[in-house]
Coordinates of C-alpha atoms in Angstrom, one line a residue:
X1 CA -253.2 175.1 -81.5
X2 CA -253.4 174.6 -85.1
X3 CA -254.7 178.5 -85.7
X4 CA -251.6 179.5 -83.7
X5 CA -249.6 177.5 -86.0
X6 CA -251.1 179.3 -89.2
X7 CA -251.2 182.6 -87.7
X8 CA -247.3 182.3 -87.0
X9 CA -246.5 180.6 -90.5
X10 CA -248.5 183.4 -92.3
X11 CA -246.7 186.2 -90.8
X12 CA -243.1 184.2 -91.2
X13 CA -243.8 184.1 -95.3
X14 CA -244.1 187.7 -95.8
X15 CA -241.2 188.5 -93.1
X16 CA -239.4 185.8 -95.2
X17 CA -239.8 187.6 -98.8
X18 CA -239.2 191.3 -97.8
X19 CA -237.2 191.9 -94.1
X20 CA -234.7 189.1 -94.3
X21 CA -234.0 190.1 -97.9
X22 CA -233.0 193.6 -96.8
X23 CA -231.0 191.7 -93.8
X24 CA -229.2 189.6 -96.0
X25 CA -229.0 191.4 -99.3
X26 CA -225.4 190.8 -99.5
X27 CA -226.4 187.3 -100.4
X28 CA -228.7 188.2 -103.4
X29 CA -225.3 190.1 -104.3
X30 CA -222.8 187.2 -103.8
X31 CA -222.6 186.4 -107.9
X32 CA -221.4 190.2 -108.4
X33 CA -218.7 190.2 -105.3
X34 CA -217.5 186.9 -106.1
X35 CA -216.8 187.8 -110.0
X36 CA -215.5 191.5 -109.1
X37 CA -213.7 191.0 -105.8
X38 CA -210.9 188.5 -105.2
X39 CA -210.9 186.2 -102.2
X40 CA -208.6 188.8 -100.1
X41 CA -210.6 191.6 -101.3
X42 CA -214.2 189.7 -100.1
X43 CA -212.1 189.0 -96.8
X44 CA -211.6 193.0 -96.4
X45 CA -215.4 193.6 -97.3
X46 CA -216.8 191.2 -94.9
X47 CA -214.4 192.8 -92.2
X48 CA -216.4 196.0 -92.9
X49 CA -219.6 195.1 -93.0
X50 CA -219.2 193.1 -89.5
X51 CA -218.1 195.9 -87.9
X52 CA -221.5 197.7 -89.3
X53 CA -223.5 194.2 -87.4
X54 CA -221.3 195.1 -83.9
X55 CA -222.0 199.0 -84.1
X56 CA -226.1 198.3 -85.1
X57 CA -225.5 195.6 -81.9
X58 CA -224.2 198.4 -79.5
X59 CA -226.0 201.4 -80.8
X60 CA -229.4 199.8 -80.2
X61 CA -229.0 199.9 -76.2
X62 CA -230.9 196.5 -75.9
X63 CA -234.1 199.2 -76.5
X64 CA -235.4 196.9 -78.9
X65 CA -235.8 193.8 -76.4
X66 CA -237.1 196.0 -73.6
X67 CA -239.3 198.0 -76.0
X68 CA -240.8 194.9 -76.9
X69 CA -241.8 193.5 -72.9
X70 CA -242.9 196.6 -72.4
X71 CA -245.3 197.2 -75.3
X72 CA -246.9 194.1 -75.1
X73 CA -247.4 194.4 -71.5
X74 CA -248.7 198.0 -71.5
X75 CA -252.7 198.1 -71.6
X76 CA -253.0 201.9 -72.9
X77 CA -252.5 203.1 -76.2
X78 CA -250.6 206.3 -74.5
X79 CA -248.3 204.1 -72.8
X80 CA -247.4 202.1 -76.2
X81 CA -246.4 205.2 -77.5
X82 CA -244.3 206.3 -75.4
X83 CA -242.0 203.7 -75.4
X84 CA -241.6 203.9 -79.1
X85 CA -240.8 207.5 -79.0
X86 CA -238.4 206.7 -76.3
X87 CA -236.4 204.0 -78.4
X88 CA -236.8 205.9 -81.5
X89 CA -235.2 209.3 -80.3
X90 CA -232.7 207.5 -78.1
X91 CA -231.4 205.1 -80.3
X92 CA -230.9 207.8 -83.0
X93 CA -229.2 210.2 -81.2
X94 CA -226.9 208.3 -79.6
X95 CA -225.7 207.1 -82.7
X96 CA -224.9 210.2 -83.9
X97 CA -221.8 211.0 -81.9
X98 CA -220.6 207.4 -81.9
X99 CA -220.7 207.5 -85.8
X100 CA -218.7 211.0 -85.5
X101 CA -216.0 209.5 -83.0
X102 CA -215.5 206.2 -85.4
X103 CA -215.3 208.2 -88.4
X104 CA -212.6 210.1 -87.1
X105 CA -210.7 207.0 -85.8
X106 CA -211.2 205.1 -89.2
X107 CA -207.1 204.6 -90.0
X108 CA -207.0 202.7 -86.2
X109 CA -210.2 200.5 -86.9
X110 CA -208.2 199.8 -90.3
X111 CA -205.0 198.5 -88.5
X112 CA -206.6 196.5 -85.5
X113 CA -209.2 195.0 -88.2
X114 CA -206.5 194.0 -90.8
X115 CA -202.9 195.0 -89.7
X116 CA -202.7 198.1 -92.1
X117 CA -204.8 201.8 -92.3
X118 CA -204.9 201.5 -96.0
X119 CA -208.3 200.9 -95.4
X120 CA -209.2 203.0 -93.6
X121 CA -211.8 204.9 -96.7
X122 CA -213.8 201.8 -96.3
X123 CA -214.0 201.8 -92.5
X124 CA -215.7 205.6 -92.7
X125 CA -218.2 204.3 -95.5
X126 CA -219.3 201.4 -93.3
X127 CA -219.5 203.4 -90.0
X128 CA -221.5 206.3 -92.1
X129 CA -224.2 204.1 -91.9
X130 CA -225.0 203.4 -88.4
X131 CA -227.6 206.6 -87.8
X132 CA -229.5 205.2 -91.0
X133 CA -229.3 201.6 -90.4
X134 CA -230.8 202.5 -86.7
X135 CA -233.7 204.2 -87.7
X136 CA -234.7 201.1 -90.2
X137 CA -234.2 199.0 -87.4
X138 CA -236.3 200.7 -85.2
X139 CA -239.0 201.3 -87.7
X140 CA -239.4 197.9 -88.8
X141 CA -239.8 196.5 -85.3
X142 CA -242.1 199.0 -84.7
X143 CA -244.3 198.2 -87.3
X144 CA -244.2 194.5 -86.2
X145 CA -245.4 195.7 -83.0
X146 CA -248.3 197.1 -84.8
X147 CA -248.6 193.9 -87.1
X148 CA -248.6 195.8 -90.2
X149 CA -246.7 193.2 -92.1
X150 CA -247.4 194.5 -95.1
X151 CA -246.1 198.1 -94.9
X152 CA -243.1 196.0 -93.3
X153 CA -242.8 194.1 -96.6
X154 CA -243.0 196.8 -99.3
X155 CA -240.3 198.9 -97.1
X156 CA -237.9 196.4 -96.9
X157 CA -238.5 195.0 -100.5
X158 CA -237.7 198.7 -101.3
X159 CA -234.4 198.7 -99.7
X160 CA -233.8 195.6 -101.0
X161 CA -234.1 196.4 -104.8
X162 CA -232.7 199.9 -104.2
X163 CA -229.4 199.1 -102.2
X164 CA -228.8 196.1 -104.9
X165 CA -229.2 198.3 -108.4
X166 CA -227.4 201.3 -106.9
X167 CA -224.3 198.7 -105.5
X168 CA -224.7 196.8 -109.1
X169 CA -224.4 200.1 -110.9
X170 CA -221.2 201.2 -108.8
X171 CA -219.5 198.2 -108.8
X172 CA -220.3 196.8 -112.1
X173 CA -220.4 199.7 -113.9
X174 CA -218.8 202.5 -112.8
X175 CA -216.2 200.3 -111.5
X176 CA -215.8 201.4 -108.1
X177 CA -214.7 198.2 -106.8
X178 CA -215.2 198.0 -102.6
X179 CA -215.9 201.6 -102.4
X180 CA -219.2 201.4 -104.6
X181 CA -220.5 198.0 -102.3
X182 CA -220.3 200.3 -99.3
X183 CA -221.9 203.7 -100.8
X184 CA -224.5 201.6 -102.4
X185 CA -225.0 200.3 -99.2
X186 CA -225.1 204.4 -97.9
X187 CA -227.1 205.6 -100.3
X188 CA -229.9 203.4 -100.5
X189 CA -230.2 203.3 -96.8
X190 CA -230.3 206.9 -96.6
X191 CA -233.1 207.2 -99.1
X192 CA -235.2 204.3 -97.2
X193 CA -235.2 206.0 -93.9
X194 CA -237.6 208.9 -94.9
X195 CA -240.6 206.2 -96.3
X196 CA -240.0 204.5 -92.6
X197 CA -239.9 207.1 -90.2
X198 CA -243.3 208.1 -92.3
X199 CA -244.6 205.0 -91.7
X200 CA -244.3 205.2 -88.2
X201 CA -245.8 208.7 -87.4
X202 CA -248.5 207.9 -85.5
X203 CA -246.6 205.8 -83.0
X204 CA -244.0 207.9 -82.2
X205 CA -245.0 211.5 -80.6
X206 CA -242.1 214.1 -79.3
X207 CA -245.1 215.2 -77.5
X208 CA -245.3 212.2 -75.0
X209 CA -241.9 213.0 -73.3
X210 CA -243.4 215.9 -71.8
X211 CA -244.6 214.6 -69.0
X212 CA -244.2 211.2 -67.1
X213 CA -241.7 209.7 -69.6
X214 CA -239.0 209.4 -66.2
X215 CA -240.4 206.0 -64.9
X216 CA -240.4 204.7 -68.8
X217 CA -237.1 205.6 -69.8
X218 CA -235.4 203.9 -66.6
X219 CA -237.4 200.8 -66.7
X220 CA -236.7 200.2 -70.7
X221 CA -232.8 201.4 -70.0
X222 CA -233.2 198.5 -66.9
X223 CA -234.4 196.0 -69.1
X224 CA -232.3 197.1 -72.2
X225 CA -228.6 197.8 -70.7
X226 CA -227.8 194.0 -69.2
X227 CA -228.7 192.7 -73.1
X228 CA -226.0 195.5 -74.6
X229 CA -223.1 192.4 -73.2
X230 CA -225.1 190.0 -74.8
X231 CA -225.9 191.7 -78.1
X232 CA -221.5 192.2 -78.2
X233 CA -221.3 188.7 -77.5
X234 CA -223.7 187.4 -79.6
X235 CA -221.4 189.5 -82.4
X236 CA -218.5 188.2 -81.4
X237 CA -219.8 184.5 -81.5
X238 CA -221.3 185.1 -85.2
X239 CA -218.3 187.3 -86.6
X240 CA -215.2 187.1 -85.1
X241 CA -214.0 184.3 -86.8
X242 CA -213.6 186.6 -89.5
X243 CA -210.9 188.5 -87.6
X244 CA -209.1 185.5 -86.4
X245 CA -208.8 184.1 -90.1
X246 CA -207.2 187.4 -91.6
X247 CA -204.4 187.5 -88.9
X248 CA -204.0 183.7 -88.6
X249 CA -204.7 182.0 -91.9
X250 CA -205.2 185.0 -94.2
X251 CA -207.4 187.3 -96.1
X252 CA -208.2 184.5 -98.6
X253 CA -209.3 182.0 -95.9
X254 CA -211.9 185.0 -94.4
X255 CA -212.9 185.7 -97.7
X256 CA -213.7 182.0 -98.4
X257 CA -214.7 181.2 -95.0
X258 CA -217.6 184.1 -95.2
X259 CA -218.6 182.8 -98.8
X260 CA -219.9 179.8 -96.8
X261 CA -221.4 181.9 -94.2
X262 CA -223.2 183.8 -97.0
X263 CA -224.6 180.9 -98.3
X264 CA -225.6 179.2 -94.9
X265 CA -227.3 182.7 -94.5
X266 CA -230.0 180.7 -96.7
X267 CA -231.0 179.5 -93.9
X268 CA -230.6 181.9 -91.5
X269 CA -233.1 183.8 -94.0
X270 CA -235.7 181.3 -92.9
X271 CA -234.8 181.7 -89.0
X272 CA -234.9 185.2 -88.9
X273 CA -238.3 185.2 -90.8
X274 CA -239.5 182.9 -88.1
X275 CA -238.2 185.5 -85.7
X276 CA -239.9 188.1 -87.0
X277 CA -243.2 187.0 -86.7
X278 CA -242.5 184.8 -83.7
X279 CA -241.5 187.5 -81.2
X280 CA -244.0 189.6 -81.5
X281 CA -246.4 187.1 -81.6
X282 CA -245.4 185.2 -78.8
X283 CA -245.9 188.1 -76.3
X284 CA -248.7 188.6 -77.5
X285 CA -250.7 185.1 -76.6
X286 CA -248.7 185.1 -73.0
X287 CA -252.0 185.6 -71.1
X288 CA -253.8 182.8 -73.3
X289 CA -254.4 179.7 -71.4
X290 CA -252.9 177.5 -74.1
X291 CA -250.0 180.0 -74.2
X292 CA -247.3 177.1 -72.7
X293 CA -248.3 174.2 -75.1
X294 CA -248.1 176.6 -78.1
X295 CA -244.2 177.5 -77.3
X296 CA -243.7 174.0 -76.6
X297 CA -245.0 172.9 -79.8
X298 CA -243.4 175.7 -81.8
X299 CA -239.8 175.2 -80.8
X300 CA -240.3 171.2 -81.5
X301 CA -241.7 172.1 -85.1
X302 CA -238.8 174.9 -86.2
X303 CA -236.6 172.8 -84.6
X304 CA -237.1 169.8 -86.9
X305 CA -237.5 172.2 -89.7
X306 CA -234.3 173.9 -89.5
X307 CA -232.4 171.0 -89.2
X308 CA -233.4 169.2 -92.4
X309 CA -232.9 172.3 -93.4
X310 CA -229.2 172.2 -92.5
X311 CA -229.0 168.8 -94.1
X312 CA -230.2 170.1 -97.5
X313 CA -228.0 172.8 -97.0
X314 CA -224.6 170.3 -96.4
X315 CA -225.4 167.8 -99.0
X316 CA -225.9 170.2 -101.6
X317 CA -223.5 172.8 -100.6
X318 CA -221.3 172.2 -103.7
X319 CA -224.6 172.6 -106.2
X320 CA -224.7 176.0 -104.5
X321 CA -221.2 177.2 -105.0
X322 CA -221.0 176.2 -108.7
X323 CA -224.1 178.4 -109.2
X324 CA -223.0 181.5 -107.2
X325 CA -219.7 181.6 -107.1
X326 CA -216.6 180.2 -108.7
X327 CA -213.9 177.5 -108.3
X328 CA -211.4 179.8 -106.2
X329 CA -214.2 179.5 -103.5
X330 CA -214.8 175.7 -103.7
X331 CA -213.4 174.5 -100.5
X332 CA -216.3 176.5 -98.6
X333 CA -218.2 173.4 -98.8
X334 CA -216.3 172.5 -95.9
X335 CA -217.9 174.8 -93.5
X336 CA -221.5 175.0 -95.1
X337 CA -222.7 172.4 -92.9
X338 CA -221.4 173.5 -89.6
X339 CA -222.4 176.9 -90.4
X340 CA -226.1 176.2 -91.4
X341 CA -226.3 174.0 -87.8
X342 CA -224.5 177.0 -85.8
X343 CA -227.3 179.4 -87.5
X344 CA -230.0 176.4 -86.3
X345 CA -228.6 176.6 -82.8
X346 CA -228.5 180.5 -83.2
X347 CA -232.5 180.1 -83.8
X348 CA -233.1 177.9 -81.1
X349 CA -231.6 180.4 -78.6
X350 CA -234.1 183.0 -79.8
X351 CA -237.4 180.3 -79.2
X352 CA -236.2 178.7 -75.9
X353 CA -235.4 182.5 -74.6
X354 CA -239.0 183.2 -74.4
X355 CA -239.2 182.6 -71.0
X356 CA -236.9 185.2 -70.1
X357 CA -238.8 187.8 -71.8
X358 CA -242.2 186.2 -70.0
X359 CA -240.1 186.9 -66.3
X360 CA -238.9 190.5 -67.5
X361 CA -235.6 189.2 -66.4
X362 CA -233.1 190.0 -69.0
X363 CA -229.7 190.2 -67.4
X364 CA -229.1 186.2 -66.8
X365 CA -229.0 186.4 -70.9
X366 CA -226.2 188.7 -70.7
X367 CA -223.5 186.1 -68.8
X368 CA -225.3 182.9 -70.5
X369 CA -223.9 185.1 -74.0
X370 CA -220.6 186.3 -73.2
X371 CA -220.0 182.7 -72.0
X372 CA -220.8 181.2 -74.9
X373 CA -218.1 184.3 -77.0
X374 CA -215.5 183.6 -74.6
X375 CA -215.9 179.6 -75.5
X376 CA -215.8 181.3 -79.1
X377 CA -213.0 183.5 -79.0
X378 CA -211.1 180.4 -77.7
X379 CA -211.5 177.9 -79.9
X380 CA -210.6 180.1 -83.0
X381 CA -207.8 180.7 -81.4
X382 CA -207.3 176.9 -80.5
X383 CA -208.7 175.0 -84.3
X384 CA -208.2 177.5 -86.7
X385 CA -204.1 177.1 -87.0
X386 CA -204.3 173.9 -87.6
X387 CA -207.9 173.0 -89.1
X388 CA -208.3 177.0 -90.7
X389 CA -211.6 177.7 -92.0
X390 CA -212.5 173.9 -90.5
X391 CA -212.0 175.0 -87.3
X392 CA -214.0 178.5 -87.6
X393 CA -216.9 176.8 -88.7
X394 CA -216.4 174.2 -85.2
X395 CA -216.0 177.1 -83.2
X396 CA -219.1 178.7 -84.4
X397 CA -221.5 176.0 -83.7
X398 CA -220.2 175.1 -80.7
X399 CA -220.1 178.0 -79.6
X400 CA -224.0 178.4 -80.6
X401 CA -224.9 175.6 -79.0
X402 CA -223.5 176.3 -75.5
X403 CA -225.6 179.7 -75.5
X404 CA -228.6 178.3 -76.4
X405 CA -228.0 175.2 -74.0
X406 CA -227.4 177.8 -71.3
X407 CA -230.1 180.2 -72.1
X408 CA -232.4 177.4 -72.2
X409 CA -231.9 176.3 -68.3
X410 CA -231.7 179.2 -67.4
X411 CA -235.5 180.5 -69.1
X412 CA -236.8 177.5 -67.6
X413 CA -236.1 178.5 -64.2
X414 CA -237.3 182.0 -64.1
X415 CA -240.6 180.8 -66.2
X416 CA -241.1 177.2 -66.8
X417 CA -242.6 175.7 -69.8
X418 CA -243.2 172.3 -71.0
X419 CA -240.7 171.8 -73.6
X420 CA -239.8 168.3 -75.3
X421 CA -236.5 167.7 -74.6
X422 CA -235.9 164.1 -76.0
X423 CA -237.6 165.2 -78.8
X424 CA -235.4 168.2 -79.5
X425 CA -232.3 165.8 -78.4
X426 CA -233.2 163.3 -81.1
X427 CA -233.7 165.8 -83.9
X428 CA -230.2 167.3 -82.9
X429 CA -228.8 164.0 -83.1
X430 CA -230.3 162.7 -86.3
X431 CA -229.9 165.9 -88.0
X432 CA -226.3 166.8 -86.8
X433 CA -225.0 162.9 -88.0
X434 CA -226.6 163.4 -91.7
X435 CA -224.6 166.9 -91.9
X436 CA -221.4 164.8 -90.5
X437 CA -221.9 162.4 -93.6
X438 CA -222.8 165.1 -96.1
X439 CA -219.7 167.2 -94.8
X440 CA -217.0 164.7 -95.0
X441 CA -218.6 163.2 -98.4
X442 CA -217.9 166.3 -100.5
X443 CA -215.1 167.2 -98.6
X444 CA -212.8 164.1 -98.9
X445 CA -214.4 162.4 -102.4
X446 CA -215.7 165.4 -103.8
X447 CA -218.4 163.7 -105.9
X448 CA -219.5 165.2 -109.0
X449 CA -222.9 168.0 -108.4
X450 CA -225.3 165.2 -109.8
X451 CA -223.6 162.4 -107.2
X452 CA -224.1 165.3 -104.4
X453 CA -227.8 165.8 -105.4
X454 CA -228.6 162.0 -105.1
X455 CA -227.0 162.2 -101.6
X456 CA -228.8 165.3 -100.8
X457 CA -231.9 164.1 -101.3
X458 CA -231.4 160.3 -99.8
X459 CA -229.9 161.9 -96.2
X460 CA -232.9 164.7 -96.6
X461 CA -235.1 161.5 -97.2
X462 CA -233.8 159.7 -94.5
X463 CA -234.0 162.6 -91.5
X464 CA -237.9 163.4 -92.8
X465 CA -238.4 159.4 -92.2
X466 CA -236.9 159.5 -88.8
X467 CA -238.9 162.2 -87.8
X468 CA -242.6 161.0 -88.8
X469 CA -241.6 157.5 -87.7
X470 CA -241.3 158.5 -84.4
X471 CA -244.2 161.0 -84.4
X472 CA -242.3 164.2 -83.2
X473 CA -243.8 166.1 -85.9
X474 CA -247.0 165.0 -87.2
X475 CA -248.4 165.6 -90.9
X476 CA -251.3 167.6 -89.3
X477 CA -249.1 169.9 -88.2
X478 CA -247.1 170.0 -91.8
X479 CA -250.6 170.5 -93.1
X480 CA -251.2 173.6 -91.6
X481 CA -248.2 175.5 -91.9
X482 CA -248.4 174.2 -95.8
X483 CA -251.5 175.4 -96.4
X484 CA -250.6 179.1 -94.1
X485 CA -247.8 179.3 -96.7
X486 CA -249.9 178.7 -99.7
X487 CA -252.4 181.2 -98.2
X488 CA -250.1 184.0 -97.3
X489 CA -247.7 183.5 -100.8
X490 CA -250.4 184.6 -102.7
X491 CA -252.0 187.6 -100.8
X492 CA -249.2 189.1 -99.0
X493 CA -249.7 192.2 -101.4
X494 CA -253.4 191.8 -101.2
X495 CA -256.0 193.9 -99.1
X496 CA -257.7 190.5 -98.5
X497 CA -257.3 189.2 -95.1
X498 CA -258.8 186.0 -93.2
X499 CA -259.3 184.6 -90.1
X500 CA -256.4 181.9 -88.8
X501 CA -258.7 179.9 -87.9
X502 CA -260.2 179.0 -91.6
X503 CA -257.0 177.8 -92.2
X504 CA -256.9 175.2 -89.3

């Protein structure tokens, strides 16, 4: 158990320092929007770039869920290949007409997005991507397959330090304003796709759809199609509040309102890591006799991780905005905590989901989703006139929470496994009422930064306690993963490689 736990927390580090960093570079950026962009200009930005989250969401086919069941389940090296072939071609050249088609409709994604075409220049930049930001995706999960983290790293650092200096250069210097955040954006993902389709070569073959590729491609578009729903709806439950604040409450409120997403992105850094490594991982060690006890164990541990996580991220929300931002975007400490616990319950979907990749029975995920949006799409409409960015952040983690409630029964009847629910209840519970605290504290007193670090650390303090007390994580455990992080920090770069087990 303990090996498992090291091998997972090892891979999570380096996922953690290069592939969420290309994911979320728009936080390392947040100190250059927030200086150069107003809060209605931000509002228009984000508006753009979420529509490049629900393209990448659509474009993909649900190829990269299916690609995954299937190569882990495959026995032959011939077969593996094949199905990254498939995804690789398919995905790209699908993309290339649905990028043509957008392009050409820019001025009417402009005026349903934001009630005018004037922006309509922007939308083109931010669909002009899609082909490019495909290939990436496909590349990197690729290489996860093949558990070549490190290649995965030094690509994604790449993109990461390339997108950022060319969109500091255009923005900041030339003074390009908007236009220079999204051709940055263009550019250096242009440039990164030729080192990742490289990297890849040997695991992707034109050659191998020859022959017997029939059977492969229908069983991945089987598997992949019912997740396209859920992929939309998952969008819609992470992003639309955007929308609804720009034609309800305004292009400041969006812009503030995705300031606090951006910096509850923190933590969804951490979650997506965990992902990363997880996924692939996870698949693999089905067949192991321990296989069930290790999933259990896992979603306890990242659940009480991520939501002390959350806590941090509540009571020292206004720390974090007087260090990356400025006053006009102040009143996004309202919506850091709910945020940080919608990206928790976004995380938790992912583990407790397992056991429908385990069945091969993907479609139930696609209702339990699009359930979870419609509960979305309705309460934004329902909170945010009267509570605004309050009610956003509400609707988000509720939202959350019913799709990984609903994902969770559901898993457990196609493939049962011995999850601790009382123990996930009481971390929710513990963890969700030191947010509450934190939230309204710096909301309605709004304490000075050193009052709010005090109270970060005493509620932060006070959930750790809680959770030792009652033995639901144990310092064993904590030991491990501590020591997997330690390990993996200071060789990720290195040639050097050792067994999982020394560390346990």
């Amino acid at each position: 158990m303990l090996s498992r736990l090291a091998h997972v927390s090892r891979d999570a580090i380096i996922y953690g320092i290069s592939g969420t960093l290309a994911r979320f570079s728009g936080l390392i950026l947040l100190p250059l929007y927030t200086n150069f962009f107003s809060r209605e200009e931000y509002g228009i930005f984000q508006s753009v770039t979420n529509l490049g989250a629900l393209l990448l969401a659509i474009g993909v086919l649900g190829l990269d869920g299916a690609s995954s069941i299937l190569y882990f389940a495959a026995e032959d090296a011939s077969s593996k290949r094949l199905i990254c072939t498939i995804w690789t071609f398919t995905s790209f050249l699908i993309s290339l007409p649905i990028t043509a088609l957008l392009i050409l409709s820019a001025e009417w994604l402009s005026w349903v997005t934001t009630g005018t075409p004037q922006y309509a220049h922007l939308f083109r930049l931010g669909v002009a991507v899609l082909p490019f930001s495909l290939l990436l995706f496909t590349s990197n999960s690729i290489l996860r397959f093949m558990f070549k983290a490190r290649t995965y790293a030094l690509l994604n650092l790449g993109l990461t330090i390339l997108v950022s200096g060319i969109v500091v250069y255009l923005v900041a210097v030339a003074h390009w304003g908007l236009e220079g955040a999204l051709w940055g954006t263009l550019i250096g993902s242009a440039l990164l796709t030729i080192p990742a389709v490289w990297a890849i070569k040997d695991n992707v073959a034109i050659s191998t759809l020859r022959s017997g590729a029939g059977p492969m491609i229908r069983r991945m578009l089987q598997l992949g199609l019912p997740l396209v729903p859920a992929s939309i709806a998952l969008w819609v439950t992470n992003f639309s509040s955007t929308y609804f604040l720009l034609q309800l409450a305004g292009a400041a409120s969006a812009g503030v309102f995705r300031i606090g997403a951006q910096l509850a992105a923190i933590l969804s850094l951490a979650i997506w890591a965990f992902q990363l490594a997880w996924g692939p991982y996870g698949l693999s060690i089905a067949r192991e006799p321990d296989a069930p006890r290790v999933y259990s164990r896992v979603a306890t541990l990242f659940t009480a991780g991520i939501i002390g996580a959350a806590v941090l991220m509540s009571a020292f929300a206004p720390v974090m905005l007087a260090i990356l931002t400025n006053r006009d975007y102040s009143q996004a400490s309202s919506v850091i905590g709910l945020l940080s616990l919608a990206a928790a319950a976004s995380g938790a979907y992912y583990v407790v989901s397992i056991g429908m990749n385990l069945a091969q029975r993907t479609g139930p995920v696609a209702w339990t989703t699009i359930a979870a949006a419609i509960a979305n799409l309705v309460l934004n409409l329902t909170l945010i006139p009267s509570w605004g960015i309050v009610g956003a952040g509400l609707a988000a983690l509720a939202s959350n929470l019913i799709s990984a409630i609903l994902v969770y029964v559901i898993a457990q009847r196609f493939y049962y496994l011995p999850y601790q629910p009382g123990r996930l209840s009481a971390i929710w519970l513990v963890g969700s009422s030191c947010v509450a605290v934190a939230s309204i504290v710096n909301v309605v007193l709004n304490p000075p930064l050193w009052l709010s670090m005090i109270m970060g650390a005493a509620l932060l303090l006070f959930f750790a306690g809680t959770i030792f007390a009652f033995r639901i994580v144990t310092m064993s455990e904590v030991a491990v993963v501590a020591r997997a992080i330690r390990y993996k920090a200071g060789t990720t770069f290195s040639p050097k490689t050792d067994s999982p087990d020394d560390l346990a």
